[in-house]
Amino acid sequence: GLGLFGGTFTGLPVAWQDRFLAAAARFRGAGGLVHVRVSTRPDRIDMGMLARLRGQGVDMVELGVQTFDSGVLARSGRGYTGDAAVRACEMVRKAGMALGIQLLPGLPGHDAALWSEDVERSLALKPDTVRMYPCVVMAGTGLSAMFAGGEYVPWSLEEAVRACGQALLAFWG
């Protein structure tokens, strides 16, 4: 399989999306690629775009949901709500594609109770895959400035590992 990750695929100019997907299509078939997935933001898809991606051989869309909590999303400057994230997940399914959900525990205002709710909402949406990326503060970012100003304290490594471990048990349960 081929995964086009590391950014907002659907935020690229359409010509670049088409170029990458055409390159992938050349390797599809017997003995070649059997699965193509892209990663994007919940607020960067619509049904027309999903139909275009599916028509170009994309099998799965992974959505960088981060959390379904609108308050945490707002504090983190994500630009969409939890309801918008749910609607995006539903659109991917309606488009006939496999769904991936990416979660980012430990954002500003996130706590263990909200994380449990994120896991439950993800389970209810029945994704084909879930990726968990504990939040890491990088120098020079907005989170770094919030941390330096005392507005945000990231989860400890132990908290993040514990939360993700509990989520894995729920997903495999």
JSON list of C-alpha atoms in Angstrom, two decimals, residues 23-133:
[
{"chain": "A", "resi": 23, "resn": "ALA", "atom": "CA", "xyz": [2.01, 8.26, -10.26]},
{"chain": "A", "resi": 24, "resn": "ALA", "atom": "CA", "xyz": [0.43, 5.85, -7.76]},
{"chain": "A", "resi": 25, "resn": "ALA", "atom": "CA", "xyz": [-1.96, 4.51, -10.42]},
{"chain": "A", "resi": 26, "resn": "ARG", "atom": "CA", "xyz": [0.98, 3.42, -12.57]},
{"chain": "A", "resi": 27, "resn": "PHE", "atom": "CA", "xyz": [1.97, 0.95, -9.83]},
{"chain": "A", "resi": 28, "resn": "ARG", "atom": "CA", "xyz": [-1.50, -0.45, -9.18]},
{"chain": "A", "resi": 29, "resn": "GLY", "atom": "CA", "xyz": [-2.50, -3.97, -10.11]},
{"chain": "A", "resi": 30, "resn": "ALA", "atom": "CA", "xyz": [-1.17, -7.50, -9.84]},
{"chain": "A", "resi": 31, "resn": "GLY", "atom": "CA", "xyz": [2.11, -7.50, -7.97]},
{"chain": "A", "resi": 32, "resn": "GLY", "atom": "CA", "xyz": [1.89, -3.77, -7.33]},
{"chain": "A", "resi": 33, "resn": "LEU", "atom": "CA", "xyz": [-0.03, -1.37, -5.11]},
{"chain": "A", "resi": 34, "resn": "VAL", "atom": "CA", "xyz": [-3.25, -2.72, -3.71]},
{"chain": "A", "resi": 35, "resn": "HIS", "atom": "CA", "xyz": [-4.18, 0.17, -1.39]},
{"chain": "A", "resi": 36, "resn": "VAL", "atom": "CA", "xyz": [-3.80, 3.95, -1.55]},
{"chain": "A", "resi": 37, "resn": "ARG", "atom": "CA", "xyz": [-4.61, 6.24, 1.36]},
{"chain": "A", "resi": 38, "resn": "VAL", "atom": "CA", "xyz": [-4.33, 9.95, 1.96]},
{"chain": "A", "resi": 39, "resn": "SER", "atom": "CA", "xyz": [-4.31, 12.02, 5.13]},
{"chain": "A", "resi": 40, "resn": "THR", "atom": "CA", "xyz": [-6.13, 15.32, 5.46]},
{"chain": "A", "resi": 41, "resn": "ARG", "atom": "CA", "xyz": [-8.07, 17.62, 7.77]},
{"chain": "A", "resi": 42, "resn": "PRO", "atom": "CA", "xyz": [-11.80, 17.23, 8.46]},
{"chain": "A", "resi": 43, "resn": "ASP", "atom": "CA", "xyz": [-12.45, 20.74, 7.15]},
{"chain": "A", "resi": 44, "resn": "ARG", "atom": "CA", "xyz": [-10.68, 20.12, 3.83]},
{"chain": "A", "resi": 45, "resn": "ILE", "atom": "CA", "xyz": [-13.06, 17.60, 2.25]},
{"chain": "A", "resi": 46, "resn": "ASP", "atom": "CA", "xyz": [-16.46, 17.60, 0.61]},
{"chain": "A", "resi": 47, "resn": "MET", "atom": "CA", "xyz": [-18.42, 14.97, -1.32]},
{"chain": "A", "resi": 48, "resn": "GLY", "atom": "CA", "xyz": [-17.18, 16.20, -4.70]},
{"chain": "A", "resi": 49, "resn": "MET", "atom": "CA", "xyz": [-13.56, 16.00, -3.62]},
{"chain": "A", "resi": 50, "resn": "LEU", "atom": "CA", "xyz": [-14.07, 12.54, -2.12]},
{"chain": "A", "resi": 51, "resn": "ALA", "atom": "CA", "xyz": [-15.69, 11.32, -5.35]},
{"chain": "A", "resi": 52, "resn": "ARG", "atom": "CA", "xyz": [-12.72, 12.66, -7.33]},
{"chain": "A", "resi": 53, "resn": "LEU", "atom": "CA", "xyz": [-10.23, 10.94, -4.99]},
{"chain": "A", "resi": 54, "resn": "ARG", "atom": "CA", "xyz": [-12.13, 7.67, -5.15]},
{"chain": "A", "resi": 55, "resn": "GLY", "atom": "CA", "xyz": [-12.24, 7.89, -8.94]},
{"chain": "A", "resi": 56, "resn": "GLN", "atom": "CA", "xyz": [-8.45, 8.25, -8.94]},
{"chain": "A", "resi": 57, "resn": "GLY", "atom": "CA", "xyz": [-7.92, 5.10, -6.91]},
{"chain": "A", "resi": 58, "resn": "VAL", "atom": "CA", "xyz": [-7.84, 6.35, -3.30]},
{"chain": "A", "resi": 59, "resn": "ASP", "atom": "CA", "xyz": [-9.15, 3.59, -1.03]},
{"chain": "A", "resi": 60, "resn": "MET", "atom": "CA", "xyz": [-8.93, 5.28, 2.38]},
{"chain": "A", "resi": 61, "resn": "VAL", "atom": "CA", "xyz": [-9.03, 8.78, 3.79]},
{"chain": "A", "resi": 62, "resn": "GLU", "atom": "CA", "xyz": [-7.46, 9.31, 7.20]},
{"chain": "A", "resi": 63, "resn": "LEU", "atom": "CA", "xyz": [-8.79, 12.39, 8.93]},
{"chain": "A", "resi": 64, "resn": "GLY", "atom": "CA", "xyz": [-6.63, 14.31, 11.38]},
{"chain": "A", "resi": 65, "resn": "VAL", "atom": "CA", "xyz": [-9.53, 14.71, 13.79]},
{"chain": "A", "resi": 66, "resn": "GLN", "atom": "CA", "xyz": [-7.20, 15.25, 16.80]},
{"chain": "A", "resi": 67, "resn": "THR", "atom": "CA", "xyz": [-10.18, 15.33, 19.21]},
{"chain": "A", "resi": 68, "resn": "PHE", "atom": "CA", "xyz": [-13.96, 15.52, 18.96]},
{"chain": "A", "resi": 69, "resn": "ASP", "atom": "CA", "xyz": [-14.11, 18.15, 21.72]},
{"chain": "A", "resi": 70, "resn": "SER", "atom": "CA", "xyz": [-14.94, 21.55, 20.22]},
{"chain": "A", "resi": 71, "resn": "GLY", "atom": "CA", "xyz": [-13.45, 23.44, 23.19]},
{"chain": "A", "resi": 72, "resn": "VAL", "atom": "CA", "xyz": [-10.09, 21.71, 22.86]},
{"chain": "A", "resi": 73, "resn": "LEU", "atom": "CA", "xyz": [-10.16, 22.23, 19.09]},
{"chain": "A", "resi": 74, "resn": "ALA", "atom": "CA", "xyz": [-10.84, 25.95, 19.58]},
{"chain": "A", "resi": 75, "resn": "ARG", "atom": "CA", "xyz": [-8.08, 26.35, 22.20]},
{"chain": "A", "resi": 76, "resn": "SER", "atom": "CA", "xyz": [-5.70, 24.60, 19.82]},
{"chain": "A", "resi": 77, "resn": "GLY", "atom": "CA", "xyz": [-6.62, 26.83, 16.87]},
{"chain": "A", "resi": 78, "resn": "ARG", "atom": "CA", "xyz": [-7.70, 23.93, 14.66]},
{"chain": "A", "resi": 79, "resn": "GLY", "atom": "CA", "xyz": [-10.46, 25.90, 12.90]},
{"chain": "A", "resi": 80, "resn": "TYR", "atom": "CA", "xyz": [-13.23, 23.29, 12.97]},
{"chain": "A", "resi": 81, "resn": "THR", "atom": "CA", "xyz": [-15.61, 21.80, 15.55]},
{"chain": "A", "resi": 82, "resn": "GLY", "atom": "CA", "xyz": [-16.10, 18.31, 16.86]},
{"chain": "A", "resi": 83, "resn": "ASP", "atom": "CA", "xyz": [-19.40, 18.09, 14.96]},
{"chain": "A", "resi": 84, "resn": "ALA", "atom": "CA", "xyz": [-17.58, 19.01, 11.74]},
{"chain": "A", "resi": 85, "resn": "ALA", "atom": "CA", "xyz": [-15.11, 16.19, 12.41]},
{"chain": "A", "resi": 86, "resn": "VAL", "atom": "CA", "xyz": [-17.97, 13.70, 12.86]},
{"chain": "A", "resi": 87, "resn": "ARG", "atom": "CA", "xyz": [-19.63, 14.93, 9.63]},
{"chain": "A", "resi": 88, "resn": "ALA", "atom": "CA", "xyz": [-16.32, 14.51, 7.77]},
{"chain": "A", "resi": 89, "resn": "CYS", "atom": "CA", "xyz": [-16.02, 10.92, 9.01]},
{"chain": "A", "resi": 90, "resn": "GLU", "atom": "CA", "xyz": [-19.57, 10.25, 7.84]},
{"chain": "A", "resi": 91, "resn": "MET", "atom": "CA", "xyz": [-18.81, 11.80, 4.42]},
{"chain": "A", "resi": 92, "resn": "VAL", "atom": "CA", "xyz": [-15.84, 9.48, 3.91]},
{"chain": "A", "resi": 93, "resn": "ARG", "atom": "CA", "xyz": [-18.10, 6.49, 4.59]},
{"chain": "A", "resi": 94, "resn": "LYS", "atom": "CA", "xyz": [-20.87, 7.87, 2.36]},
{"chain": "A", "resi": 95, "resn": "ALA", "atom": "CA", "xyz": [-18.31, 8.24, -0.45]},
{"chain": "A", "resi": 96, "resn": "GLY", "atom": "CA", "xyz": [-17.67, 4.48, -0.20]},
{"chain": "A", "resi": 97, "resn": "MET", "atom": "CA", "xyz": [-14.15, 4.78, 1.15]},
{"chain": "A", "resi": 98, "resn": "ALA", "atom": "CA", "xyz": [-12.40, 3.29, 4.16]},
{"chain": "A", "resi": 99, "resn": "LEU", "atom": "CA", "xyz": [-12.08, 5.64, 7.13]},
{"chain": "A", "resi": 100, "resn": "GLY", "atom": "CA", "xyz": [-9.06, 6.36, 9.26]},
{"chain": "A", "resi": 101, "resn": "ILE", "atom": "CA", "xyz": [-9.20, 8.58, 12.34]},
{"chain": "A", "resi": 102, "resn": "GLN", "atom": "CA", "xyz": [-6.08, 10.25, 13.73]},
{"chain": "A", "resi": 103, "resn": "LEU", "atom": "CA", "xyz": [-6.26, 11.36, 17.36]},
{"chain": "A", "resi": 104, "resn": "LEU", "atom": "CA", "xyz": [-3.89, 13.71, 19.18]},
{"chain": "A", "resi": 105, "resn": "PRO", "atom": "CA", "xyz": [-4.27, 13.35, 22.95]},
{"chain": "A", "resi": 106, "resn": "GLY", "atom": "CA", "xyz": [-2.89, 16.06, 25.20]},
{"chain": "A", "resi": 107, "resn": "LEU", "atom": "CA", "xyz": [-3.83, 19.24, 23.36]},
{"chain": "A", "resi": 108, "resn": "PRO", "atom": "CA", "xyz": [-4.63, 22.38, 25.41]},
{"chain": "A", "resi": 109, "resn": "GLY", "atom": "CA", "xyz": [-7.62, 21.70, 27.64]},
{"chain": "A", "resi": 110, "resn": "HIS", "atom": "CA", "xyz": [-7.59, 17.97, 26.93]},
{"chain": "A", "resi": 111, "resn": "ASP", "atom": "CA", "xyz": [-7.82, 15.65, 29.90]},
{"chain": "A", "resi": 112, "resn": "ALA", "atom": "CA", "xyz": [-8.34, 11.95, 30.59]},
{"chain": "A", "resi": 113, "resn": "ALA", "atom": "CA", "xyz": [-12.15, 12.25, 30.59]},
{"chain": "A", "resi": 114, "resn": "LEU", "atom": "CA", "xyz": [-12.20, 14.00, 27.22]},
{"chain": "A", "resi": 115, "resn": "TRP", "atom": "CA", "xyz": [-9.74, 11.46, 25.85]},
{"chain": "A", "resi": 116, "resn": "SER", "atom": "CA", "xyz": [-12.11, 8.65, 26.92]},
{"chain": "A", "resi": 117, "resn": "GLU", "atom": "CA", "xyz": [-14.92, 10.44, 25.08]},
{"chain": "A", "resi": 118, "resn": "ASP", "atom": "CA", "xyz": [-12.72, 10.70, 21.96]},
{"chain": "A", "resi": 119, "resn": "VAL", "atom": "CA", "xyz": [-12.08, 6.96, 22.09]},
{"chain": "A", "resi": 120, "resn": "GLU", "atom": "CA", "xyz": [-15.81, 6.23, 22.51]},
{"chain": "A", "resi": 121, "resn": "ARG", "atom": "CA", "xyz": [-16.79, 8.54, 19.62]},
{"chain": "A", "resi": 122, "resn": "SER", "atom": "CA", "xyz": [-14.14, 6.95, 17.43]},
{"chain": "A", "resi": 123, "resn": "LEU", "atom": "CA", "xyz": [-15.41, 3.47, 18.27]},
{"chain": "A", "resi": 124, "resn": "ALA", "atom": "CA", "xyz": [-18.97, 4.54, 17.44]},
{"chain": "A", "resi": 125, "resn": "LEU", "atom": "CA", "xyz": [-17.84, 5.70, 13.98]},
{"chain": "A", "resi": 126, "resn": "LYS", "atom": "CA", "xyz": [-16.33, 2.26, 13.31]},
{"chain": "A", "resi": 127, "resn": "PRO", "atom": "CA", "xyz": [-13.15, 3.41, 11.54]},
{"chain": "A", "resi": 128, "resn": "ASP", "atom": "CA", "xyz": [-11.00, 0.96, 9.64]},
{"chain": "A", "resi": 129, "resn": "THR", "atom": "CA", "xyz": [-7.93, 2.33, 11.38]},
{"chain": "A", "resi": 130, "resn": "VAL", "atom": "CA", "xyz": [-7.09, 4.67, 14.23]},
{"chain": "A", "resi": 131, "resn": "ARG", "atom": "CA", "xyz": [-3.74, 6.37, 14.72]},
{"chain": "A", "resi": 132, "resn": "MET", "atom": "CA", "xyz": [-2.81, 8.01, 17.98]},
{"chain": "A", "resi": 133, "resn": "TYR", "atom": "CA", "xyz": [-0.11, 10.65, 18.12]}
]
